[in-house]
Amino acid sequence: MALRAIAGKKTLTLGLGFGPRGAVAASCPGLGLRLRHVRGLVTFSLPDLPYDYGALEPAISGEIMQLHHQKHHQTYITNYNKALEQLEEAMAKGDSSKVVHLQSAIKFNGGGHINHSIFWQNLKPANEGGGEPPHGSLGWAIDTDYGSVEALVQKMNAEGAALQGSGWVWLALDKEMKKLKVETTANQDPLVTKGANLVPLLGIDVWEHAYYLQYKNVRPDYLKNVWKVMNWKYASEVYEKEVA
Amino acid sequence: MHGVSLPFSFACGVRSSSIRASPRSFLWPTPNERRKVRCALITAQFELKRPPYPLDSLEPHMSRKTVEHHWGRHHRSHVDGLNAQIAGTQLEEMELEDVVIASYNKGSPLPPFVHAAQVWNHDFFWQSMKPGGGGKPSGKLMELIERDFGSFERMLKEFREAASAQFGSGWAWLAYKANRLDVGNAVNPCPSEKDNKLVIAKTPNAVNPLVWDYSPLLAIDVWEHAYYLDYENRRADYVSIFIEKLVSWDIVSSRLDIAMARAAERAREDERRRQEDDVEITNSEAVEMYVDSDNNSESE
């Protein structure tokens, strides 16, 4: 569901731009656009953040937000687009080896794009409601399944801290079972890799780049503080749409 | 451990009834026990080894701040974590390499693996660098690099690619591969020096090529904490600077010497075992193959 929100044109103030493809489009824009439509390949561009880089301080520093958005997320998008183009070529040629070979790059970079697009929406400045605990049906569901929001937060922080290497910790909704779950994924694996019915409500990036400049190796401190800018409203909206 | 079979009994965490309890807990120790008591008093714990150079001497390529955090916090926490996890277990009496391989458990790692491997990896990493490093290797190392990769530049290209393509956290390696199958009767009928070669490898998180029976020669840490303070997301720049300014090719050469000597020793052992098997077969040739087992056992 969150993915549909990304792909559609009317998300909060974010959009997934359908960007022109590099030099060809730049030098012959009309031609590039037509080529793109004829071949049907959609490419992606960096969505804007709905807040300033410094707006999540002191929980997450402006320096981190800028690097994270402009460098890391952008790199995933650039490499994702490249892999998709190569995939399209390989598919057109029937080059199965190449098609299969590209899968890991697509999973990694595409996953990075998916995950970070959700992440920016998961965060909200404290003075705009970030950190406010969930009310409504999501709040009740959390109390039912975990006892309290605090207990859920503790569980997610424990799993996030224990995650070896790089990855994400998620609050997920199993939309078939209508139950909440805490999941972790490694590297940039999107949540669906843990279950096709899992919808991401909240994700916390626990790659070192998400916190190192500010928290160094003390990931637990980052996890404690990130909840102060958590956008529970977004999670509630996603939840309500799915269980409706 | 969920039905995993181990070559030795092993328990995580501290066993309260362990022999490493206070020496007052037994009154008449046997000579063996007395030795263990002495060991317990000395404490067979792993130490945080210092890098063989001052923490600021890798500047400007690797800042003092990075080395202090990387060594003083990350590496240190692995040492402390490892000691806590193996206290009171048989792993406590083993060499670090053996702890790594044992806890790797042939691909189903046990809890101490991460700490053990990361302690080993980081010791290896600090020793792989030196102030004023870089340049080119020479001698046998260069010879093998050119033989196995075509050229020094091509080896570096592969090394860089491995370091960049390691998605997420992990390590990139130059290693000497002279492995044998871990099967009792796996004897190479035509052994040759060419079976042994240099390879580039990449590993995720804490894994290292010791678990594949390779001899690591050089490592670069590509966990983000290794470069983020100095290079932010620019891993490729970090890898280039590592190669150009930090690598100690002397150390790599000496590691290669050790690895080749070890491989030669193993080859000799294999040859000796093959000859022993030949002798046994020759001796039993006089006995018919399809006689019942009583006769066969007599002939041995």
Coordinates of C-alpha atoms in Angstrom, one line a residue:
Chain A
M1 CA 0.0 0.0 0.0
A2 CA 2.8 2.3 0.8
L3 CA 4.3 1.4 -2.5
R4 CA 1.2 2.5 -4.3
A5 CA 1.4 5.7 -2.4
I6 CA 4.9 6.2 -3.8
A7 CA 4.1 5.2 -7.3
G8 CA 1.0 7.4 -7.5
K9 CA 1.2 11.1 -8.3
K10 CA -0.7 12.3 -5.2
T11 CA 1.4 11.5 -2.2
L12 CA 1.8 14.0 0.6
T13 CA 4.2 16.4 -0.9
L14 CA 6.5 13.8 -2.2
G15 CA 6.5 12.5 -5.7
L16 CA 8.4 9.9 -7.5
G17 CA 9.5 12.0 -10.4
F18 CA 9.5 10.2 -13.7
G19 CA 12.8 11.7 -14.8
P20 CA 14.2 12.1 -18.2
R21 CA 16.9 9.6 -19.0
G22 CA 20.2 11.3 -19.0
A23 CA 22.0 12.6 -22.0
V24 CA 19.7 11.4 -24.7
A25 CA 16.7 13.2 -23.1
A26 CA 18.7 16.3 -22.4
S27 CA 20.0 16.7 -26.0
C28 CA 16.7 15.7 -27.6
P29 CA 14.1 16.0 -25.0
G30 CA 11.2 15.2 -27.3
L31 CA 12.9 12.2 -28.6
G32 CA 13.8 11.0 -25.2
L33 CA 10.3 11.2 -23.9
R34 CA 8.8 9.5 -26.9
L35 CA 11.4 6.8 -26.7
R36 CA 10.6 6.3 -23.0
H37 CA 6.9 6.0 -23.6
V38 CA 7.4 3.7 -26.6
R39 CA 9.7 1.4 -24.6
G40 CA 7.6 1.8 -21.5
L41 CA 10.5 2.0 -19.1
V42 CA 9.8 4.1 -16.1
T43 CA 12.8 5.7 -14.4
F44 CA 12.9 7.3 -11.0
S45 CA 14.2 10.4 -9.4
L46 CA 14.9 11.6 -5.9
P47 CA 11.7 12.6 -4.0
D48 CA 11.8 15.8 -2.0
L49 CA 11.7 15.7 1.7
P50 CA 8.6 17.3 3.2
Y51 CA 10.7 19.1 5.8
D52 CA 14.1 20.8 6.0
Y53 CA 17.3 18.8 6.6
G54 CA 17.7 20.3 10.0
A55 CA 14.1 20.0 11.1
L56 CA 14.5 16.6 12.8
E57 CA 17.2 17.8 15.2
P58 CA 18.3 17.0 17.8
A59 CA 17.1 13.5 17.1
I60 CA 18.8 13.3 13.7
S61 CA 21.3 15.9 12.7
G62 CA 20.9 18.0 9.6
E63 CA 24.2 16.7 8.3
I64 CA 23.1 13.2 8.4
M65 CA 19.7 14.0 6.8
Q66 CA 21.4 15.8 3.9
L67 CA 24.0 13.1 3.3
H68 CA 21.4 10.4 3.7
H69 CA 19.0 11.9 1.2
Q70 CA 21.2 13.6 -1.3
K71 CA 24.0 11.0 -1.4
H72 CA 22.8 7.6 -0.3
H73 CA 19.2 7.7 -1.6
Q74 CA 20.3 9.4 -4.8
T75 CA 22.9 6.7 -5.4
Y76 CA 20.4 3.9 -5.0
I77 CA 18.1 5.7 -7.5
T78 CA 20.9 6.2 -10.0
N79 CA 22.0 2.6 -9.8
Y80 CA 18.5 1.4 -9.8
N81 CA 17.7 3.2 -13.0
K82 CA 20.9 1.9 -14.6
A83 CA 20.1 -1.7 -13.6
L84 CA 16.6 -1.3 -15.0
E85 CA 17.9 0.0 -18.4
Q86 CA 20.3 -2.9 -18.5
L87 CA 17.5 -5.3 -17.6
E88 CA 15.3 -3.9 -20.4
E89 CA 18.1 -4.5 -22.9
A90 CA 18.8 -7.9 -21.7
M91 CA 15.2 -8.9 -21.8
A92 CA 14.8 -7.5 -25.3
K93 CA 17.7 -9.6 -26.4
G94 CA 16.6 -12.7 -24.5
D95 CA 19.9 -12.7 -22.6
S96 CA 18.8 -14.8 -19.7
S97 CA 22.2 -14.9 -18.0
K98 CA 22.3 -11.1 -17.9
V99 CA 18.7 -10.9 -16.7
V100 CA 19.4 -13.2 -13.8
H101 CA 22.8 -11.5 -13.1
L102 CA 21.1 -8.1 -12.7
Q103 CA 18.7 -9.3 -10.0
S104 CA 20.9 -8.6 -7.1
A105 CA 21.6 -5.1 -8.3
I106 CA 17.9 -4.5 -8.7
K107 CA 17.1 -5.9 -5.4
F108 CA 19.7 -3.9 -3.6
N109 CA 19.3 -0.5 -5.4
G110 CA 15.5 -0.8 -5.9
G111 CA 15.1 -1.9 -2.4
G112 CA 17.2 1.0 -1.2
H113 CA 14.9 3.4 -3.2
I114 CA 11.7 1.8 -1.8
N115 CA 12.9 1.7 1.8
H116 CA 14.2 5.2 1.9
S117 CA 11.1 6.6 0.2
I118 CA 9.1 5.1 3.0
F119 CA 11.6 6.3 5.6
W120 CA 11.3 10.0 4.8
Q121 CA 7.5 9.7 5.3
N122 CA 8.0 7.9 8.5
L123 CA 9.8 10.9 10.0
K124 CA 8.3 14.2 11.0
P125 CA 9.7 17.2 12.9
A126 CA 8.7 17.2 16.6
N127 CA 6.9 20.5 16.3
E128 CA 4.7 19.1 13.5
G129 CA 3.5 16.1 15.4
G130 CA 6.6 13.9 15.2
G131 CA 6.8 11.5 18.1
E132 CA 3.1 11.8 19.0
P133 CA 1.9 8.3 19.8
P134 CA -0.7 6.7 17.6
H135 CA -4.4 7.0 18.4
G136 CA -7.4 5.4 16.8
S137 CA -7.3 1.9 15.4
L138 CA -3.6 1.5 15.2
G139 CA -3.2 2.5 18.8
W140 CA -5.7 -0.1 19.9
A141 CA -4.1 -2.8 17.7
I142 CA -0.7 -2.0 19.3
D143 CA -2.1 -2.2 22.8
T144 CA -3.8 -5.5 21.9
D145 CA -0.8 -7.1 20.2
Y146 CA 2.0 -5.7 22.4
G147 CA 0.4 -4.3 25.5
S148 CA 1.5 -0.7 24.9
V149 CA 3.4 1.5 22.5
E150 CA 6.3 1.5 24.9
A151 CA 6.5 -2.3 24.8
L152 CA 6.4 -2.2 21.0
V153 CA 9.1 0.4 20.9
Q154 CA 11.3 -1.6 23.2
K155 CA 10.9 -4.7 21.0
M156 CA 11.7 -2.8 17.9
N157 CA 14.8 -1.2 19.5
A158 CA 16.0 -4.6 20.8
E159 CA 15.7 -6.1 17.3
G160 CA 17.2 -3.1 15.7
A161 CA 20.2 -3.1 18.0
A162 CA 20.7 -6.8 17.6
L163 CA 20.7 -6.7 13.8
Q164 CA 24.2 -7.7 12.5
G165 CA 25.6 -5.4 9.9
S166 CA 23.2 -3.4 7.8
G167 CA 19.5 -3.5 7.5
W168 CA 16.1 -2.2 8.7
V169 CA 13.7 -2.9 11.5
W170 CA 10.0 -2.7 10.6
L171 CA 6.6 -2.4 12.1
A172 CA 4.6 -4.4 9.6
L173 CA 1.0 -5.2 9.1
D174 CA 0.2 -8.6 7.9
K175 CA -2.8 -7.6 5.8
E176 CA -4.1 -11.2 5.5
M177 CA -4.0 -11.9 9.2
K178 CA -4.7 -8.3 10.1
K179 CA -2.0 -8.6 12.7
L180 CA 1.0 -6.4 13.5
K181 CA 4.5 -7.8 13.3
V182 CA 8.0 -6.6 14.1
E183 CA 10.4 -7.7 11.3
T184 CA 13.9 -7.1 10.3
T185 CA 15.4 -7.2 6.9
A186 CA 19.1 -7.3 5.9
N187 CA 20.9 -4.8 3.7
Q188 CA 18.2 -3.1 1.5
D189 CA 15.9 -6.0 1.3
P190 CA 12.4 -4.5 1.2
L191 CA 9.8 -5.8 3.7
V192 CA 8.0 -7.9 1.1
T193 CA 11.0 -10.2 1.1
K194 CA 9.9 -11.4 4.6
G195 CA 6.3 -12.0 3.4
A196 CA 4.2 -11.1 0.5
N197 CA 1.4 -9.9 2.8
L198 CA 3.5 -7.6 4.8
V199 CA 2.8 -3.9 4.5
P200 CA 5.4 -1.5 6.0
L201 CA 3.9 0.9 8.6
L202 CA 7.1 2.2 10.0
G203 CA 10.7 1.4 9.1
I204 CA 13.9 2.4 10.9
D205 CA 17.1 2.4 8.9
V206 CA 19.9 0.9 11.0
W207 CA 22.6 1.1 8.5
E208 CA 25.6 2.9 10.1
H209 CA 25.2 5.8 7.6
A210 CA 21.8 6.5 9.2
Y211 CA 23.4 7.5 12.6
Y212 CA 27.1 7.2 12.6
L213 CA 28.1 10.9 12.3
Q214 CA 26.0 11.7 15.3
Y215 CA 25.8 8.6 17.5
K216 CA 29.0 6.8 16.4
N217 CA 28.8 3.2 17.3
V218 CA 26.0 3.7 19.9
R219 CA 23.1 2.4 17.8
P220 CA 20.8 2.0 20.8
D221 CA 21.0 5.8 21.5
Y222 CA 19.9 6.5 17.9
L223 CA 17.1 4.0 18.2
K224 CA 15.9 5.6 21.5
N225 CA 15.9 9.1 19.9
V226 CA 14.4 8.4 16.5
W227 CA 11.0 7.8 18.1
K228 CA 10.9 11.5 19.0
V229 CA 10.5 12.2 15.3
M230 CA 8.4 9.2 14.4
N231 CA 5.4 10.0 12.2
W232 CA 2.8 7.8 13.7
K233 CA 0.1 9.6 11.7
Y234 CA 1.5 8.1 8.5
A235 CA 1.6 4.7 10.0
S236 CA -2.1 5.1 11.2
E237 CA -3.2 6.2 7.8
V238 CA -1.6 3.2 6.1
Y239 CA -3.0 0.9 8.7
E240 CA -6.5 2.2 8.4
K241 CA -6.5 1.9 4.7
E242 CA -5.4 -1.7 4.8
V243 CA -7.8 -2.9 7.5
A244 CA -10.8 -1.0 6.3
Chain B
M1 CA 21.7 -25.6 19.6
H2 CA 18.7 -26.9 17.7
G3 CA 20.2 -30.3 16.8
V4 CA 23.4 -29.0 15.3
S5 CA 26.2 -31.6 15.9
L6 CA 29.4 -30.2 17.3
P7 CA 32.8 -31.9 17.4
F8 CA 33.1 -31.0 21.1
S9 CA 30.7 -30.0 23.8
F10 CA 30.1 -26.4 24.0
A11 CA 27.9 -24.0 25.9
C12 CA 27.3 -20.4 25.6
G13 CA 27.6 -18.1 28.5
V14 CA 29.2 -18.6 31.9
R15 CA 28.8 -22.0 33.5
S16 CA 28.5 -21.4 37.2
S17 CA 29.9 -24.9 38.0
S18 CA 32.9 -24.4 35.8
I19 CA 36.4 -25.4 37.0
R20 CA 37.3 -21.8 36.5
A21 CA 35.5 -20.9 39.7
S22 CA 37.5 -19.8 42.7
P23 CA 40.5 -22.1 43.4
R24 CA 39.1 -22.5 46.9
S25 CA 36.3 -24.6 45.4
F26 CA 38.4 -27.8 45.2
L27 CA 40.8 -28.8 48.0
W28 CA 43.0 -31.4 46.4
P29 CA 43.6 -30.5 42.8
T30 CA 45.3 -33.1 40.6
P31 CA 48.3 -31.9 38.6
N32 CA 46.0 -31.2 35.6
E33 CA 43.6 -29.2 37.7
R34 CA 46.4 -27.3 39.3
R35 CA 47.5 -26.3 35.8
K36 CA 44.0 -25.1 35.0
V37 CA 43.8 -23.2 38.2
R38 CA 47.0 -21.4 37.2
C39 CA 45.5 -20.7 33.8
A40 CA 42.3 -19.4 35.4
L41 CA 44.3 -17.0 37.6
I42 CA 46.2 -15.7 34.6
T43 CA 42.8 -15.7 32.7
A44 CA 42.9 -17.0 29.2
Q45 CA 41.1 -14.0 27.8
F46 CA 41.6 -12.4 24.5
E47 CA 43.1 -8.9 24.5
L48 CA 42.5 -5.9 22.5
K49 CA 45.8 -5.7 20.5
R50 CA 47.0 -2.2 19.7
P51 CA 47.7 -1.4 16.0
P52 CA 51.4 -1.5 15.4
Y53 CA 51.6 2.3 14.9
P54 CA 50.4 5.4 16.8
L55 CA 46.7 6.0 16.3
D56 CA 47.2 9.3 14.5
S57 CA 50.0 8.1 12.2
L58 CA 47.7 7.1 9.4
E59 CA 46.6 10.6 8.9
P60 CA 45.5 12.3 6.6
H61 CA 44.3 9.1 4.9
M62 CA 42.6 7.6 7.9
S63 CA 42.0 10.2 10.7
R64 CA 43.0 9.7 14.3
K65 CA 39.3 10.1 15.1
T66 CA 38.4 7.2 12.9
V67 CA 41.1 4.9 14.3
E68 CA 40.2 5.8 17.9
H69 CA 36.5 5.0 17.3
H70 CA 37.1 2.0 15.1
W71 CA 39.7 0.4 17.3
G72 CA 38.8 1.9 20.7
R73 CA 35.0 1.3 20.4
H74 CA 34.1 -1.2 17.7
H75 CA 37.1 -3.5 17.9
R76 CA 37.1 -3.2 21.7
S77 CA 33.4 -4.1 22.1
H78 CA 34.0 -7.2 20.0
V79 CA 36.9 -8.3 22.3
D80 CA 34.8 -7.7 25.4
G81 CA 31.8 -9.4 23.9
L82 CA 33.9 -12.4 22.9
N83 CA 35.4 -12.8 26.3
A84 CA 32.0 -12.6 27.9
Q85 CA 30.5 -15.2 25.6
I86 CA 33.3 -17.8 25.8
A87 CA 34.0 -17.5 29.5
G88 CA 33.6 -20.9 31.0
T89 CA 33.5 -22.8 27.7
Q90 CA 36.0 -24.8 25.8
L91 CA 36.4 -22.0 23.3
E92 CA 38.2 -20.1 26.0
E93 CA 41.2 -22.3 25.8
M94 CA 41.5 -22.2 22.0
E95 CA 43.5 -19.9 19.7
L96 CA 41.5 -17.2 18.1
E97 CA 41.6 -18.7 14.6
D98 CA 40.3 -22.0 16.0
V99 CA 37.5 -20.2 17.8
V100 CA 36.5 -18.5 14.6
I101 CA 36.4 -21.7 12.6
A102 CA 34.7 -23.7 15.4
S103 CA 32.0 -21.1 16.0
Y104 CA 31.4 -20.7 12.3
N105 CA 30.1 -24.3 12.6
K106 CA 30.4 -24.9 8.8
G107 CA 27.9 -22.3 7.9
S108 CA 25.5 -22.3 10.8
P109 CA 27.3 -19.8 13.0
L110 CA 27.0 -20.0 16.7
P111 CA 26.6 -16.9 18.8
P112 CA 30.3 -16.3 19.5
F113 CA 31.1 -16.3 15.8
V114 CA 30.4 -12.6 15.2
H115 CA 32.6 -11.4 18.0
A116 CA 35.4 -13.9 17.4
A117 CA 35.6 -13.2 13.6
Q118 CA 35.4 -9.5 14.1
V119 CA 38.2 -9.6 16.6
W120 CA 40.3 -11.6 14.2
N121 CA 39.3 -9.4 11.2
H122 CA 40.2 -6.2 12.9
D123 CA 43.5 -7.4 14.3
F124 CA 44.3 -8.5 10.7
F125 CA 43.1 -5.2 9.3
W126 CA 45.2 -2.9 11.5
Q127 CA 48.3 -5.0 10.7
S128 CA 47.5 -4.8 7.0
M129 CA 48.2 -1.1 7.1
K130 CA 51.2 1.1 8.0
P131 CA 52.1 4.8 7.9
G132 CA 53.6 5.6 4.5
G133 CA 52.1 2.5 3.0
G134 CA 51.1 1.9 -0.6
G135 CA 53.5 1.4 -3.4
K136 CA 53.9 -2.0 -5.1
P137 CA 54.7 -5.4 -3.9
S138 CA 57.8 -7.3 -5.0
G139 CA 59.4 -10.7 -5.1
K140 CA 57.3 -13.8 -4.9
L141 CA 54.1 -11.8 -4.1
M142 CA 54.4 -9.8 -7.3
E143 CA 55.2 -12.9 -9.2
L144 CA 52.1 -14.6 -8.1
I145 CA 49.9 -11.5 -8.6
E146 CA 51.1 -11.3 -12.2
R147 CA 50.7 -15.0 -12.7
D148 CA 47.1 -15.2 -11.3
F149 CA 45.7 -11.8 -12.3
G150 CA 47.8 -10.8 -15.3
S151 CA 49.0 -7.7 -13.7
F152 CA 49.1 -5.7 -10.5
E153 CA 46.6 -3.2 -11.9
R154 CA 44.2 -5.9 -12.8
M155 CA 44.4 -7.4 -9.3
L156 CA 43.7 -4.0 -7.8
K157 CA 40.8 -3.5 -10.1
E158 CA 39.3 -6.8 -8.9
F159 CA 40.0 -5.8 -5.3
R160 CA 38.3 -2.4 -5.8
E161 CA 35.3 -4.0 -7.4
A162 CA 34.9 -6.6 -4.7
A163 CA 35.1 -3.8 -2.1
S164 CA 32.5 -1.8 -3.9
A165 CA 30.2 -4.6 -4.7
Q166 CA 30.0 -5.9 -1.2
F167 CA 26.4 -4.7 -0.5
G168 CA 26.0 -3.7 3.0
S169 CA 28.6 -4.4 5.6
G170 CA 31.6 -6.7 5.1
W171 CA 35.2 -7.1 4.0
A172 CA 37.2 -7.5 0.8
W173 CA 40.2 -9.8 0.7
L174 CA 43.3 -10.9 -1.2
A175 CA 43.8 -14.5 -0.2
Y176 CA 46.0 -17.5 -1.0
K177 CA 43.9 -20.4 -1.8
A178 CA 45.4 -23.8 -1.3
N179 CA 42.5 -25.6 0.1
R180 CA 41.7 -29.2 0.4
L181 CA 38.3 -30.8 0.5
D182 CA 37.3 -31.5 4.1
V183 CA 36.8 -35.2 3.3
G184 CA 38.9 -38.0 4.6
N185 CA 40.0 -39.6 1.4
A186 CA 40.3 -36.5 -0.8
V187 CA 43.7 -36.8 -2.2
N188 CA 44.8 -34.9 -5.3
P189 CA 46.1 -37.5 -7.7
C190 CA 48.1 -34.9 -9.6
P191 CA 49.2 -32.3 -7.2
S192 CA 50.8 -29.2 -8.6
E193 CA 51.8 -25.8 -7.4
K194 CA 49.2 -24.4 -9.8
D195 CA 46.4 -25.6 -7.4
N196 CA 47.5 -22.9 -5.1
K197 CA 46.6 -19.4 -6.3
L198 CA 45.8 -15.9 -5.2
V199 CA 42.2 -14.9 -5.3
I200 CA 40.1 -11.8 -4.4
A201 CA 37.1 -12.5 -2.2
K202 CA 34.4 -10.5 -0.5
T203 CA 32.5 -11.5 2.6
P204 CA 29.4 -10.2 4.4
N205 CA 29.4 -8.8 7.9
A206 CA 31.8 -10.8 10.0
V207 CA 32.6 -13.7 7.7
N208 CA 36.2 -14.1 6.6
P209 CA 37.9 -16.6 4.3
L210 CA 39.4 -18.6 7.1
V211 CA 36.1 -20.4 7.1
W212 CA 36.8 -21.5 3.5
D213 CA 40.2 -22.7 4.4
Y214 CA 41.9 -19.8 2.5
S215 CA 44.9 -18.0 3.8
P216 CA 44.0 -14.3 4.0
L217 CA 46.8 -12.0 2.9
L218 CA 45.1 -8.6 2.9
A219 CA 41.8 -7.2 4.1
I220 CA 39.9 -4.0 3.9
D221 CA 37.0 -3.3 6.2
V222 CA 34.0 -1.9 4.2
W223 CA 31.6 -1.6 7.0
E224 CA 30.5 2.0 7.0
H225 CA 32.1 2.7 10.3
A226 CA 35.5 2.1 8.8
Y227 CA 35.2 5.1 6.5
Y228 CA 32.2 7.2 7.2
L229 CA 33.8 9.9 9.4
D230 CA 36.5 10.5 6.8
Y231 CA 34.8 9.8 3.5
E232 CA 31.1 9.8 4.2
N233 CA 29.4 7.7 1.6
R234 CA 32.4 7.7 -0.8
R235 CA 33.5 4.1 -0.3
A236 CA 35.4 4.0 -3.6
D237 CA 37.6 7.0 -2.5
Y238 CA 38.4 5.2 0.8
V239 CA 39.3 2.0 -1.1
S240 CA 41.6 3.9 -3.4
I241 CA 43.4 5.7 -0.6
F242 CA 43.7 2.5 1.3
I243 CA 45.4 0.9 -1.7
E244 CA 47.6 3.9 -2.6
K245 CA 48.6 5.1 0.8
L246 CA 48.0 2.6 3.6
V247 CA 48.6 -1.0 2.5
S248 CA 51.7 -2.7 3.9
W249 CA 52.8 -4.9 1.1
D250 CA 55.7 -6.1 3.4
I251 CA 53.1 -7.7 5.7
V252 CA 51.2 -9.2 2.8
S253 CA 54.5 -10.7 1.5
S254 CA 55.3 -12.3 4.8
R255 CA 51.8 -13.6 5.1
L256 CA 52.2 -15.2 1.7
D257 CA 55.4 -16.8 2.8
I258 CA 53.7 -18.4 5.7
A259 CA 50.7 -19.5 3.6
M260 CA 52.9 -21.1 1.0
A261 CA 55.0 -22.9 3.6
R262 CA 51.8 -24.2 5.2
A263 CA 50.5 -25.3 1.8
A264 CA 53.7 -27.1 1.1
E265 CA 53.6 -28.9 4.4
R266 CA 50.0 -30.0 3.8
A267 CA 51.0 -31.2 0.3
R268 CA 53.8 -33.3 1.9
E269 CA 51.4 -34.7 4.4
D270 CA 49.0 -35.6 1.6
E271 CA 51.7 -37.3 -0.3
R272 CA 52.9 -39.2 2.7
R273 CA 49.3 -40.3 3.4
R274 CA 48.9 -41.4 -0.2
Q275 CA 52.0 -43.4 0.0
E276 CA 50.9 -45.1 3.2
D277 CA 47.6 -46.0 1.5
D278 CA 49.5 -47.4 -1.4
V279 CA 51.6 -49.5 0.9
E280 CA 48.5 -50.8 2.6
I281 CA 46.9 -51.8 -0.6
T282 CA 50.1 -53.5 -1.8
N283 CA 50.3 -55.5 1.5
S284 CA 46.7 -56.7 1.3
E285 CA 46.9 -57.5 -2.4
A286 CA 47.7 -61.1 -1.6
V287 CA 44.4 -61.5 0.1
E288 CA 41.3 -62.2 -2.0
M289 CA 38.9 -59.3 -2.2
Y290 CA 35.7 -61.3 -1.7
V291 CA 36.7 -63.4 1.3
D292 CA 34.7 -62.8 4.5
S293 CA 35.8 -60.1 6.9
D294 CA 37.7 -62.3 9.3
N295 CA 40.6 -62.8 6.8
N296 CA 40.7 -59.2 5.9
S297 CA 41.2 -58.0 9.4
E298 CA 44.0 -60.5 9.9
S299 CA 45.9 -59.1 7.0
E300 CA 46.1 -55.6 8.5

